[in-house]
One Martini backbone bead per residue (centre of mass of N, CA, C, O) as a GRO file, in nm:
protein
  473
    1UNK     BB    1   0.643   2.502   5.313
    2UNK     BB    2   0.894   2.393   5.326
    3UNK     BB    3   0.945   2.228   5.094
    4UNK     BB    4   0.971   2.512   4.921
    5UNK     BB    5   1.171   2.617   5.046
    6UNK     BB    6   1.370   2.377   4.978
    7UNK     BB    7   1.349   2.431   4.675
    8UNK     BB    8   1.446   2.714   4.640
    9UNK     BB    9   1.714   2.669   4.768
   10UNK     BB   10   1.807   2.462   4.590
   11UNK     BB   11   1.809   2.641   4.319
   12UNK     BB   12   1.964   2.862   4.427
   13UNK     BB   13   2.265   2.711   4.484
   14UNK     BB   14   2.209   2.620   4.171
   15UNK     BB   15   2.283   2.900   4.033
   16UNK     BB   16   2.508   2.966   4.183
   17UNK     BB   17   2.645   2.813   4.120
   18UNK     BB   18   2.686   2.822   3.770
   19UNK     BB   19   2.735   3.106   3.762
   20UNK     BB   20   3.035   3.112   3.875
   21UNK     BB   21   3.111   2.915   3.636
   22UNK     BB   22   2.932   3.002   3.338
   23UNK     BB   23   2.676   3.233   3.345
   24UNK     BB   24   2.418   3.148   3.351
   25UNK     BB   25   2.081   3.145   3.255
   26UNK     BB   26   1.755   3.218   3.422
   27UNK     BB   27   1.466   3.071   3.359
   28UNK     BB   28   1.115   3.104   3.395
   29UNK     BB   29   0.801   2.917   3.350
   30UNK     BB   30   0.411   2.837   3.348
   31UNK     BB   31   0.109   2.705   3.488
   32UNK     BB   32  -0.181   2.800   3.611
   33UNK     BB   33  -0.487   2.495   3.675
   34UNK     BB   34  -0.847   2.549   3.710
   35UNK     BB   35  -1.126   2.366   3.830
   36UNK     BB   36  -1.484   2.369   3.759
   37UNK     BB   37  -1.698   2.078   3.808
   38UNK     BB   38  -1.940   1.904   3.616
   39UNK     BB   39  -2.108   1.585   3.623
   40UNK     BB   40  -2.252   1.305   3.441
   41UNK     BB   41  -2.211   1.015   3.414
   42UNK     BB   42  -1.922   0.869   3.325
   43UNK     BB   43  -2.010   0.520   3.354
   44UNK     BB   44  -2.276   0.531   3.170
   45UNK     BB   45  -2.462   0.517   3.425
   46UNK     BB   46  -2.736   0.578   3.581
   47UNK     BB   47  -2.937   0.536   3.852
   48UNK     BB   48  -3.057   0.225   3.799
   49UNK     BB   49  -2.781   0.120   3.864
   50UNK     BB   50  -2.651   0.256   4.149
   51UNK     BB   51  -2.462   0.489   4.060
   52UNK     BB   52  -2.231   0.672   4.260
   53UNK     BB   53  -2.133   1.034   4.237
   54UNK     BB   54  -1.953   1.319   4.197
   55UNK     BB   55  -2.031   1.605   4.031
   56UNK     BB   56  -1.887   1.809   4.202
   57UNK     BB   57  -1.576   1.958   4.092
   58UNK     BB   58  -1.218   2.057   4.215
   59UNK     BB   59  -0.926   2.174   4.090
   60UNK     BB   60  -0.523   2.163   4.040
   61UNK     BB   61  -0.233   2.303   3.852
   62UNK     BB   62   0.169   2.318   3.869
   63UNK     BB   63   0.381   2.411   3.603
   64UNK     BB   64   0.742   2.426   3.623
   65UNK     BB   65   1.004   2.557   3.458
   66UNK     BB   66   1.360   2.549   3.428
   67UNK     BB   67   1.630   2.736   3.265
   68UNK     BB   68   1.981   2.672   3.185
   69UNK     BB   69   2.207   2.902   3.035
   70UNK     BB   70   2.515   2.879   2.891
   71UNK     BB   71   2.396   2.844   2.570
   72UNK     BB   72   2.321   2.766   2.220
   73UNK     BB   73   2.471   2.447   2.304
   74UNK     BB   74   2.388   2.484   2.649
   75UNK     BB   75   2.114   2.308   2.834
   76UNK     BB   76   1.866   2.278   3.092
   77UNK     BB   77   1.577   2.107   3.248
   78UNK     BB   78   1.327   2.177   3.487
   79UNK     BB   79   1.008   2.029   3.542
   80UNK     BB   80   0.747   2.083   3.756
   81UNK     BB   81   0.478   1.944   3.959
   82UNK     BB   82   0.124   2.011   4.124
   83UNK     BB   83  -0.032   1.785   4.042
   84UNK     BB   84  -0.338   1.676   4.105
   85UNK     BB   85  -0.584   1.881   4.276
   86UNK     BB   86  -0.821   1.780   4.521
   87UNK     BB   87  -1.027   1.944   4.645
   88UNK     BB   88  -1.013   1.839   4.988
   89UNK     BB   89  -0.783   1.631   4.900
   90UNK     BB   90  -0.458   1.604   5.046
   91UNK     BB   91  -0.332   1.893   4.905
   92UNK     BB   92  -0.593   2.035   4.960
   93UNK     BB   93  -0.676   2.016   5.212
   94UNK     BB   94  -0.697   2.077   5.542
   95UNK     BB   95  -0.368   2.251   5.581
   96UNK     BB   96  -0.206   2.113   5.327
   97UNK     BB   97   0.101   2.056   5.303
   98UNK     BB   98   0.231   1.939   5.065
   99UNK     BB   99   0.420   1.640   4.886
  100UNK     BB  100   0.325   1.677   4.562
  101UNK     BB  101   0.650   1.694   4.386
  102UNK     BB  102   0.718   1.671   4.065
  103UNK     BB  103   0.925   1.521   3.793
  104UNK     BB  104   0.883   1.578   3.464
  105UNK     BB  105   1.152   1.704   3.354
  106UNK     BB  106   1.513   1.614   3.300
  107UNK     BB  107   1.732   1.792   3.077
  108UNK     BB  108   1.981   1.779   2.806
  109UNK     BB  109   2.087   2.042   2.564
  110UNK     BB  110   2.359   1.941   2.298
  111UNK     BB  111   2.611   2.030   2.058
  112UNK     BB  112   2.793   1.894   1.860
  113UNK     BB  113   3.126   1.983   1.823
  114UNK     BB  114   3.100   2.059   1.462
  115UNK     BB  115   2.769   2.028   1.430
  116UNK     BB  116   2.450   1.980   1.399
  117UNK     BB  117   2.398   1.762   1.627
  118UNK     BB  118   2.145   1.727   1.858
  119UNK     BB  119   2.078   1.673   2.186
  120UNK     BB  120   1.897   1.468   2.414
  121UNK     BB  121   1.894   1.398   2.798
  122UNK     BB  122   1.633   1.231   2.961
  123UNK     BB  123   1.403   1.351   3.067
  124UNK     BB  124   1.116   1.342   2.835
  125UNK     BB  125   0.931   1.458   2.584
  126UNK     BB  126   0.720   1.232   2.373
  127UNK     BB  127   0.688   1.202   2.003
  128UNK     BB  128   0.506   1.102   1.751
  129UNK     BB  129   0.368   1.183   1.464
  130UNK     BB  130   0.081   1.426   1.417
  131UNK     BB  131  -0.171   1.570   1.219
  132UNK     BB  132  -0.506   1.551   1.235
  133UNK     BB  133  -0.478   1.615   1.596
  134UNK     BB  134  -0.158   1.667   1.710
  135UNK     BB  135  -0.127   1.339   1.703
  136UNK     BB  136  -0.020   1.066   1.847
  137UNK     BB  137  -0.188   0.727   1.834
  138UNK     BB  138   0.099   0.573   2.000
  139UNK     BB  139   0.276   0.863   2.109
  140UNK     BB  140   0.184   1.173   2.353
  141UNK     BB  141   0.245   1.341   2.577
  142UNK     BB  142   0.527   1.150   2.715
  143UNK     BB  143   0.724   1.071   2.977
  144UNK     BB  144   1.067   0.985   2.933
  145UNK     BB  145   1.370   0.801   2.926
  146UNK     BB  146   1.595   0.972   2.687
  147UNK     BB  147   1.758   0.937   2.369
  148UNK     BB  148   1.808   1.239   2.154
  149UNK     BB  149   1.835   1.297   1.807
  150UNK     BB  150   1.912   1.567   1.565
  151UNK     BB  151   1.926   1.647   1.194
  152UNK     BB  152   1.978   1.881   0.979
  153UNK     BB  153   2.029   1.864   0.625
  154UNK     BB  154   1.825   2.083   0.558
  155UNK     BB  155   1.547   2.312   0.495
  156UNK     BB  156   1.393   2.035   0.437
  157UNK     BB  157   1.588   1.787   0.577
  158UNK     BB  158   1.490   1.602   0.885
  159UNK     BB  159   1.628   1.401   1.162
  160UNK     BB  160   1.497   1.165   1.405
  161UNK     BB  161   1.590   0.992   1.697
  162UNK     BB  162   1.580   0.718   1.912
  163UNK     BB  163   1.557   0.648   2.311
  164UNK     BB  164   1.354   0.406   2.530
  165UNK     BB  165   1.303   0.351   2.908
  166UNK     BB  166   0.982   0.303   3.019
  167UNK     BB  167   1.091  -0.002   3.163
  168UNK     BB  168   1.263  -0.120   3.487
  169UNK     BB  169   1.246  -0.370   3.746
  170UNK     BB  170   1.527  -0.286   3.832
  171UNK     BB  171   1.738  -0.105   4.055
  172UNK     BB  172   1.993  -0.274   3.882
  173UNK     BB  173   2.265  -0.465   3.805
  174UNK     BB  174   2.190  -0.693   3.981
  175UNK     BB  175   2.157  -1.024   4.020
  176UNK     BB  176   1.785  -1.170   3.912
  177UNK     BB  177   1.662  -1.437   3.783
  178UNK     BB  178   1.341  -1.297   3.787
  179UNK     BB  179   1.505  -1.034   3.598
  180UNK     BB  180   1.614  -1.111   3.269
  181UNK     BB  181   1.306  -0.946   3.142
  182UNK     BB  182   1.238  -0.605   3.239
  183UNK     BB  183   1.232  -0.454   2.995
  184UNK     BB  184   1.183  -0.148   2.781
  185UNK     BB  185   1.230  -0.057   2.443
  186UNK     BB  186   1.280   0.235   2.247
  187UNK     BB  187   1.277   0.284   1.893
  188UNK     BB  188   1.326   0.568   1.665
  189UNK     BB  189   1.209   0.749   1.334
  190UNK     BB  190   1.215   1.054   1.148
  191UNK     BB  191   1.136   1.247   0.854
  192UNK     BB  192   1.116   1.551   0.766
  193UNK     BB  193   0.907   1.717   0.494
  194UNK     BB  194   0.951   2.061   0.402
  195UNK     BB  195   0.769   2.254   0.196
  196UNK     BB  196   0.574   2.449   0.004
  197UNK     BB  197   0.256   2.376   0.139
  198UNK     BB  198   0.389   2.099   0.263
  199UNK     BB  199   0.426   1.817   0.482
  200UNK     BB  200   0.606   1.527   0.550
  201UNK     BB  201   0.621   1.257   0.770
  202UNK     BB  202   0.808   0.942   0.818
  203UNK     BB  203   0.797   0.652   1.053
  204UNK     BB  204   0.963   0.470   1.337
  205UNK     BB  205   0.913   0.175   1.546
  206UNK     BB  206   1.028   0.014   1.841
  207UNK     BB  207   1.024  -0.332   2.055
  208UNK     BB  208   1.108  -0.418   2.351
  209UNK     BB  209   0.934  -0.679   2.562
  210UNK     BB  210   0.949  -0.853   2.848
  211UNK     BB  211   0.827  -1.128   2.986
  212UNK     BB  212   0.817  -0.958   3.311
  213UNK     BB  213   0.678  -0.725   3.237
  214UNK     BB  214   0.466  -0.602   3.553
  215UNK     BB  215   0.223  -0.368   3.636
  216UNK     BB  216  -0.008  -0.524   3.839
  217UNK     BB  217   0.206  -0.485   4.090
  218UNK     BB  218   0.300  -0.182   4.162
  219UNK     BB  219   0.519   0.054   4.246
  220UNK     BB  220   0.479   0.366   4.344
  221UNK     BB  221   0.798   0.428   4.361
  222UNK     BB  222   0.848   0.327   4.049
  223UNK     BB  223   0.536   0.324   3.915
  224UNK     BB  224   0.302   0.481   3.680
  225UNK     BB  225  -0.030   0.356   3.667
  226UNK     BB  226  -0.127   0.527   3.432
  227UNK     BB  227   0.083   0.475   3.253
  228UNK     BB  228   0.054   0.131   3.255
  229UNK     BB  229  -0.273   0.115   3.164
  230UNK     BB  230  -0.221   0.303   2.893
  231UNK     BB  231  -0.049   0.072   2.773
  232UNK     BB  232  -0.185  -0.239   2.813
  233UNK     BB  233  -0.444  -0.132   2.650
  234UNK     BB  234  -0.222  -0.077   2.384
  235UNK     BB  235  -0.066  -0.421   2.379
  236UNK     BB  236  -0.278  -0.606   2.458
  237UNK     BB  237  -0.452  -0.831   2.481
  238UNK     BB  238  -0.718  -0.987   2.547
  239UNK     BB  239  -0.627  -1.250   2.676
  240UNK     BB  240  -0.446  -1.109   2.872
  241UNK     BB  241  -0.618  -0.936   2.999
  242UNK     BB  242  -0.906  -1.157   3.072
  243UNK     BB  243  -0.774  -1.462   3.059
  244UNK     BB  244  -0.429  -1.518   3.167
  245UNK     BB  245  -0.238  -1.487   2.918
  246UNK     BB  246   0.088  -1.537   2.937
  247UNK     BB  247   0.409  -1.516   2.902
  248UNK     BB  248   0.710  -1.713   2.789
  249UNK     BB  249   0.794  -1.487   2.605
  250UNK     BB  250   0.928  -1.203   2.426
  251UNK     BB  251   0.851  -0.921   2.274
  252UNK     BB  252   0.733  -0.752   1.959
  253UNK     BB  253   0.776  -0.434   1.804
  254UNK     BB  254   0.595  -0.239   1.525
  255UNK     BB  255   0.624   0.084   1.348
  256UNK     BB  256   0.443   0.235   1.063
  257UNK     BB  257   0.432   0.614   0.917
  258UNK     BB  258   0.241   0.888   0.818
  259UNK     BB  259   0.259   1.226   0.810
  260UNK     BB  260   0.024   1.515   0.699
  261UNK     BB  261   0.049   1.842   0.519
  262UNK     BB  262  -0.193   2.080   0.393
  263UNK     BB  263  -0.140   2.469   0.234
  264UNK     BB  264  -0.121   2.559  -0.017
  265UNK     BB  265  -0.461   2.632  -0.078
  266UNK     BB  266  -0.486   2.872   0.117
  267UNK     BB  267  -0.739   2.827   0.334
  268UNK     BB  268  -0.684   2.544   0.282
  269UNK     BB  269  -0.687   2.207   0.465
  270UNK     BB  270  -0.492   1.933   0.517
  271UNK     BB  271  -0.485   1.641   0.719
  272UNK     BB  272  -0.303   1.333   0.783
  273UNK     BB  273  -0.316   0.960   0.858
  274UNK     BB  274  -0.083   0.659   0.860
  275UNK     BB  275  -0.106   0.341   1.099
  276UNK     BB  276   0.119   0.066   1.175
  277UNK     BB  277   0.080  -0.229   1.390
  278UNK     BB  278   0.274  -0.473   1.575
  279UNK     BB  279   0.272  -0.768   1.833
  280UNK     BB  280   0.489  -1.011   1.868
  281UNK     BB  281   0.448  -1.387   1.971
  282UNK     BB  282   0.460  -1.722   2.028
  283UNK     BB  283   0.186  -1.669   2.107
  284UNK     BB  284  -0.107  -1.591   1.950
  285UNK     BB  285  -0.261  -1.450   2.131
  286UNK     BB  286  -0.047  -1.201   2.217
  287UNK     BB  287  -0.115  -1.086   1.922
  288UNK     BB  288  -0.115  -0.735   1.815
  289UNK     BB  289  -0.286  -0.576   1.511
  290UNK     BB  290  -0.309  -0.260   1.323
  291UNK     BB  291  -0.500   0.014   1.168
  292UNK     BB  292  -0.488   0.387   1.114
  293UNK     BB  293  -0.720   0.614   0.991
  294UNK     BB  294  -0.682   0.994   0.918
  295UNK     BB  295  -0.855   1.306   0.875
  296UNK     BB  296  -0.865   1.661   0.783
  297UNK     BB  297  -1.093   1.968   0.665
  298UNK     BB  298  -1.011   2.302   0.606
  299UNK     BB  299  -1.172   2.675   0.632
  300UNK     BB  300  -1.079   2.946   0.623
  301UNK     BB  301  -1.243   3.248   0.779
  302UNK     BB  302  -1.294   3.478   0.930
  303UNK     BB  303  -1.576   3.373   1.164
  304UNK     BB  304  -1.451   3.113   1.080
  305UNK     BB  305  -1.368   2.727   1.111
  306UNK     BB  306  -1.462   2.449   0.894
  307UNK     BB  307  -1.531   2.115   0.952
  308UNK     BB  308  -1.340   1.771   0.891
  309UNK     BB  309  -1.352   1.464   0.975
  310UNK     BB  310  -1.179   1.123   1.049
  311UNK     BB  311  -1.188   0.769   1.155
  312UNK     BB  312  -1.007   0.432   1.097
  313UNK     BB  313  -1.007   0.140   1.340
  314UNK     BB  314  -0.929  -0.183   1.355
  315UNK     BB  315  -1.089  -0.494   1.460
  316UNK     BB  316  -1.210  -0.722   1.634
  317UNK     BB  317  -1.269  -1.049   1.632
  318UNK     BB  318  -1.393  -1.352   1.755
  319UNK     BB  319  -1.087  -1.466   1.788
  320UNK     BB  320  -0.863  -1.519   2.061
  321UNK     BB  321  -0.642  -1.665   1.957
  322UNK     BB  322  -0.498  -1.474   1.736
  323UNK     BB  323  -0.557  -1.205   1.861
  324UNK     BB  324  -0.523  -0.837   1.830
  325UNK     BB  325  -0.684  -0.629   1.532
  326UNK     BB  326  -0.590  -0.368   1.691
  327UNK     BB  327  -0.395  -0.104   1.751
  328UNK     BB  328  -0.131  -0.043   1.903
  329UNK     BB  329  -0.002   0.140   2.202
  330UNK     BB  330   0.220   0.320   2.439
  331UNK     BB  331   0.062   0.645   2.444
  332UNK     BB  332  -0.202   0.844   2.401
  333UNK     BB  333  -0.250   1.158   2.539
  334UNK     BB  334  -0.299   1.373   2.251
  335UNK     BB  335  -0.555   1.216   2.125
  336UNK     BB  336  -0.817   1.496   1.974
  337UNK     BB  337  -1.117   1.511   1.839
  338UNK     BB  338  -1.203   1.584   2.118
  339UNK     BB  339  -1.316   1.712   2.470
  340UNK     BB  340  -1.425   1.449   2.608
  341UNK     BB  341  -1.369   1.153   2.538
  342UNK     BB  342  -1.087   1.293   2.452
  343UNK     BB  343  -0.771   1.485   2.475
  344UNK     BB  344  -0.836   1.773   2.498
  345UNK     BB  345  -0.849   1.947   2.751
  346UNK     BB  346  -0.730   2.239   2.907
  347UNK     BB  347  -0.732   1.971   3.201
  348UNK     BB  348  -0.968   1.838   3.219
  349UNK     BB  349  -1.232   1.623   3.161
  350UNK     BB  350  -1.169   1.368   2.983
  351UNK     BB  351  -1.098   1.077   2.817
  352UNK     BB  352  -1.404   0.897   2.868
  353UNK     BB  353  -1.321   0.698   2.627
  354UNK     BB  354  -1.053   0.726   2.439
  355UNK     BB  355  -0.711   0.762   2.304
  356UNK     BB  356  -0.801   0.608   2.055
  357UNK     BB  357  -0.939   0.477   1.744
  358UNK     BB  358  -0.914   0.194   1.794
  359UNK     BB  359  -1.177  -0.009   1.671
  360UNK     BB  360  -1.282   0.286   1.550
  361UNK     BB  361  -1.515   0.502   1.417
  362UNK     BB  362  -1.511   0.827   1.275
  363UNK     BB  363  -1.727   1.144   1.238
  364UNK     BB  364  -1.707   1.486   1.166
  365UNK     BB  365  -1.782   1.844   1.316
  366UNK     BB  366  -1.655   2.199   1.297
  367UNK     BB  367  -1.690   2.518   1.447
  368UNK     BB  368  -1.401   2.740   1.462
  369UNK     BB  369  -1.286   3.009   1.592
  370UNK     BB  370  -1.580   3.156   1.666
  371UNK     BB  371  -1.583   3.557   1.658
  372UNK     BB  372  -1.770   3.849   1.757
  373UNK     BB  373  -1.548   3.908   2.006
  374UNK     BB  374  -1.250   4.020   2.167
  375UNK     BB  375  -1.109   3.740   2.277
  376UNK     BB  376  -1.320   3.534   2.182
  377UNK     BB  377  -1.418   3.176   2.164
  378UNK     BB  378  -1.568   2.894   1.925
  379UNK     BB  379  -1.661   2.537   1.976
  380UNK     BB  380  -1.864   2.319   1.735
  381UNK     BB  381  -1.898   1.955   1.787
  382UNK     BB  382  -1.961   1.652   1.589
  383UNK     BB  383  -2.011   1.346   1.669
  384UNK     BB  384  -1.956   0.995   1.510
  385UNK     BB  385  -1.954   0.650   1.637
  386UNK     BB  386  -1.799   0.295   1.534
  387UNK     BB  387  -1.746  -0.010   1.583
  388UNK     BB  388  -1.506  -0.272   1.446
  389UNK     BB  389  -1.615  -0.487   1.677
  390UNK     BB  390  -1.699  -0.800   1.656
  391UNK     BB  391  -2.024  -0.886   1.796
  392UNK     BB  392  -1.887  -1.249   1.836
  393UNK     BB  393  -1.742  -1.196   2.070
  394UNK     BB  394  -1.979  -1.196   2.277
  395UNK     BB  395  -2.151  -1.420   2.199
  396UNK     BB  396  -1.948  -1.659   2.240
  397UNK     BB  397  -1.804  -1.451   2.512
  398UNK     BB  398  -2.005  -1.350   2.782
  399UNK     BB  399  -1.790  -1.274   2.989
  400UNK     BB  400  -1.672  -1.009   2.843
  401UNK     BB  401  -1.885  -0.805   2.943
  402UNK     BB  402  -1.788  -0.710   3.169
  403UNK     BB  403  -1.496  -0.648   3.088
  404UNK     BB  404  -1.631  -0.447   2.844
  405UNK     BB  405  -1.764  -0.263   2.960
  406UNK     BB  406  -1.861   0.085   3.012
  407UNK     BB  407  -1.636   0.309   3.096
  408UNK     BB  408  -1.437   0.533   3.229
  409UNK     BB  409  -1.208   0.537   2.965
  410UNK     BB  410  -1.360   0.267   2.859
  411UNK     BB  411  -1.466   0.194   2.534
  412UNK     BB  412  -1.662  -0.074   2.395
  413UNK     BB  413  -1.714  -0.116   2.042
  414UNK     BB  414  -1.902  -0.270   1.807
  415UNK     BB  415  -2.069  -0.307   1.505
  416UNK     BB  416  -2.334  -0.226   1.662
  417UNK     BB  417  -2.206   0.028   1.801
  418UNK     BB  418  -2.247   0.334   1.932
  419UNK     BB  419  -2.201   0.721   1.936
  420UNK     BB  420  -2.223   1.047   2.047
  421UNK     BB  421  -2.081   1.379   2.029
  422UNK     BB  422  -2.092   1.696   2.231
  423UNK     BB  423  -1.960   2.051   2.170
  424UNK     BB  424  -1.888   2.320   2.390
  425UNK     BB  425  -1.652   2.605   2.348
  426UNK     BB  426  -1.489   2.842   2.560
  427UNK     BB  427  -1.233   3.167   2.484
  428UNK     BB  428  -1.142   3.384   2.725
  429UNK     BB  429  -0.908   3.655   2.722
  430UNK     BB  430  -0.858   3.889   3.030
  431UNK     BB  431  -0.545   3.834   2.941
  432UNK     BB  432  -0.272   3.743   2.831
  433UNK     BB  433  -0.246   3.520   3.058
  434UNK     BB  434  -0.550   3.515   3.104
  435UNK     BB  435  -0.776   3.209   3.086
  436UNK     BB  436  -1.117   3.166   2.984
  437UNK     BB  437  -1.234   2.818   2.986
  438UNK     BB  438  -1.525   2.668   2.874
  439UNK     BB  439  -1.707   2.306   2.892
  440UNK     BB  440  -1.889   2.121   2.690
  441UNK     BB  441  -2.038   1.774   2.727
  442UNK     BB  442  -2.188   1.497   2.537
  443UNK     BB  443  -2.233   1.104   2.571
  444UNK     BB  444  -2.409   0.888   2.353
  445UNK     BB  445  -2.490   0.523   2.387
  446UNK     BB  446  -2.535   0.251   2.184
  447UNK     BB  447  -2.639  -0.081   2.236
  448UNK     BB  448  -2.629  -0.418   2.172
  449UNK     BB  449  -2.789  -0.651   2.328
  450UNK     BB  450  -2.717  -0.915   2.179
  451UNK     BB  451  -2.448  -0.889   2.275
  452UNK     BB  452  -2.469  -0.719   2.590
  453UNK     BB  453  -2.721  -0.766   2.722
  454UNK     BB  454  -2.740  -0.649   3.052
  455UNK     BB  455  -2.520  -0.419   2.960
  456UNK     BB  456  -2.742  -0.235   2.787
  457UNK     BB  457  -2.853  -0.137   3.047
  458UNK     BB  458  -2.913   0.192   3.198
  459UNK     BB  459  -2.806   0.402   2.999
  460UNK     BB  460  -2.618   0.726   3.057
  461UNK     BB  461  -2.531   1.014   2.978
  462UNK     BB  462  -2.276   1.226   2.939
  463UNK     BB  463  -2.142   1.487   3.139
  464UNK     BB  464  -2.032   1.840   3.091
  465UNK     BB  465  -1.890   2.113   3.291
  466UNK     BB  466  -1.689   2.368   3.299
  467UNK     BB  467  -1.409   2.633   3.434
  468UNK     BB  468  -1.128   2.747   3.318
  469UNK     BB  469  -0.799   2.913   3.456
  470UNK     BB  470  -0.525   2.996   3.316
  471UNK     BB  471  -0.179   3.059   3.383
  472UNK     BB  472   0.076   3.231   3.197
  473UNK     BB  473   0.457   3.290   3.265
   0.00000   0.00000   0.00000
């Protein structure tokens, strides 16, 4: 209670001075988001395996932006997190009293005067483009540390760059031997181009990855551990990540593509998307490259919306001297052809499979939309995938089969081994700000034997159904 009594002081005092300067005006938005969840079976393997887990769990989550307008040319976001709370433990626990509130965004919004040039400097969120599930397989819906540039040209042709420092392992700028190279710096650039009926961005991004910069004994004081693990999971390579080759020089990173959407013949719907990435260092086990394309064709009627989706990402060959060739990816938090596999739900229990496409091919239907009742809506969606990953990778170096084994969100799968998805969801609108949520989905794997040897026995279905409950203000 003190903590929230003494945010609500700070704020307050925080108005009143701005108030007082510039008459400033104070909105506030966010959402509060409940979830009651049973699931089994999410490390893929049966209860034959020996795995134990908790079936049933509830969760909360909320996040409060607070708005401070100036003017029309100057405002700032304090963007504020509490949560994810599980029911039952630390801030959730009996007794409550919370210490987990935490700044998800913090930044200033202003316009160069006498120029169309935006700013944005600070904590922000941030992506890059992408078209057919709603986002990019490379940076999606992850905050960062950042100055964004936006300038439109024209009523048709606007450009966006970026710098951002997703890590810097010094706390200062102090000299420290040691720490000559921990940095991580991120460059991007896109242009969209908006016609009647269709619009094109063609991107790019840049990286430069110090040979020092390592997350694997993090200080949570300094990173977040989810942030690295999915860092590390789209940049390294197999070597680096299961074998122990170190970088003795720093890396080198640069990605090139373009996102599509046509409506011009609407009620169809077309959307795709084509990015190529490379990771290049002087050791070539280091190095990892690959390529993914993604496409969704869609057809809206009165009381459904059929669609066909499908992506197809590179996968790893045989040989890991030569590194990995994955397309790497720098966090990809919103990139969801599924709702239960990938990061699709509408607040829990998703991505148990992986963050993007990279490696896998996949193929789907779905039927969104769906509404007989007002206010009600359903979506049922079935997925098929398919390894792109050379399944001689695993039988020339069987230690690897351990080490890619699939568990929660990080199933490898190679080209003899599959996966199905099936989604059933539900969304009823309560009232204007309140919506329940139902989420089911099951995703069942198929692992070839003489690839993964013992590790292809015992595999249990995974499952979810969920009761999501959002309220939005």
């Amino acid at each position: 209670m003190k903590k929230w009594l003494g945010l609500a002081l700070g704020l307050g005092l925080m108005a009143g001075g701005v108030s007082s300067a510039t008459a400033a005006e104070i909105r506030a938005s966010g959402e509060w988001a409940f979830d009651l969840s049973w699931t089994d079976n999410l490390g893929y393997r049966s209860a034959a395996h020996g795995d134990k887990e908790d079936d049933f769990n509830a969760h909360q989550r909320l996040r409060t932006q607070i708005d401070i307008i100036a003017s029309e040319n100057l405002s700032g976001v304090l963007f504020l997190e509490m949560g994810d709370s599980l029911w039952g433990s630390e801030d959730a626990a009996l007794g409550a009293d919370g210490k987990t509130v935490k700044v998800r965004r913090s930044f200033v919004d202003w316009n160069v005067p006498g120029t169309g040039l935006a700013v944005r400097m600070g904590i922000q969120g941030l992506d890059l483009p992408g078209a057919t599930f709603g986002a990019s397989p490379i940076l999606s819906d992850e905050d960062v540390a950042a100055l964004t540039l936006s300038y439109a040209v024209n009523d048709t042709v606007a450009v966006t760059g970026f710098w951002a420092r997703p890590y810097d392992g010094a706390n200062s700028n102090a000299a420290d031997g040691n720490r000559g190279f921990d940095e991580v710096d991120l460059f991007g650039l896109s242009v969209p181009v908006t016609l009647d009926g269709f619009s094109i961005t063609p991107h790019a991004m840049y990286a430069s990855i110090g040979k020092d910069v390592d997350g694997s004994n993090f200080d949570e004081n300094k990173w977040n551990s989810g942030s690295w693990e999915a860092f590390s999971d789209g940049m390294h390579s197999i070597a680096q990540q299961h074998k122990g080759v170190t970088p003795g020089e720093s890396s080198r990173a640069w990605w090139a593509g373009v996102a599509f959407e046509m409506s011009l013949l609407s009620p169809f719907e077309l959307k795709a998307d084509l990015t190529y990435g490379t990771v290049s260092n002087d050791d070539e086990a280091l190095e990892r490259s690959g390529w993914l394309a993604s496409a969704m064709a869609s057809y809206k009627l009165d009381m459904v919306t059929p669609a066909v989706f499908g992506w197809y990402g590179s996968g790893e060959d045989d040989d890991l001297g030569n590194g990995s060739e994955r397309m790497p990816s720098v966090s990809a938090q919103a990139w969801a052809p599924t709702s239960f596999g990938f990061p699709g739900s509408a607040f829990q229990q998703d991505t148990n499979f992986a963050r993007n496409g990279a490696g896998l091919m996949g193929l789907g239907v779905q039927a969104g939309d769906i509404s007989f009742i007002e206010d009600l809506t359903h979506v049922v969606r079935v997925a098929y995938m398919r390894g792109t990953n050379d399944a001689d990778l695993l039988r020339r170096d069987t230690t690897l089969r351990g080490d890619l084994a699939p568990g929660a969100g990080a199933v490898f799968l190679t080209d003899k081994d599959s996966a199905w998805e099936v989604n059933f969801d539900h969304e009823y609108k309560i009232y204007e700000n309140l919506t329940m949520i139902v989420e089911m989905g099951l995703i069942r794997l198929n692992l070839d034997e003489d690839a993964w040897g013992d590790e292809a026995d015992n595999l249990g279905t995974a499952k979810k159904a969920t009761v999501n409950l959002v309220y939005e203000f």
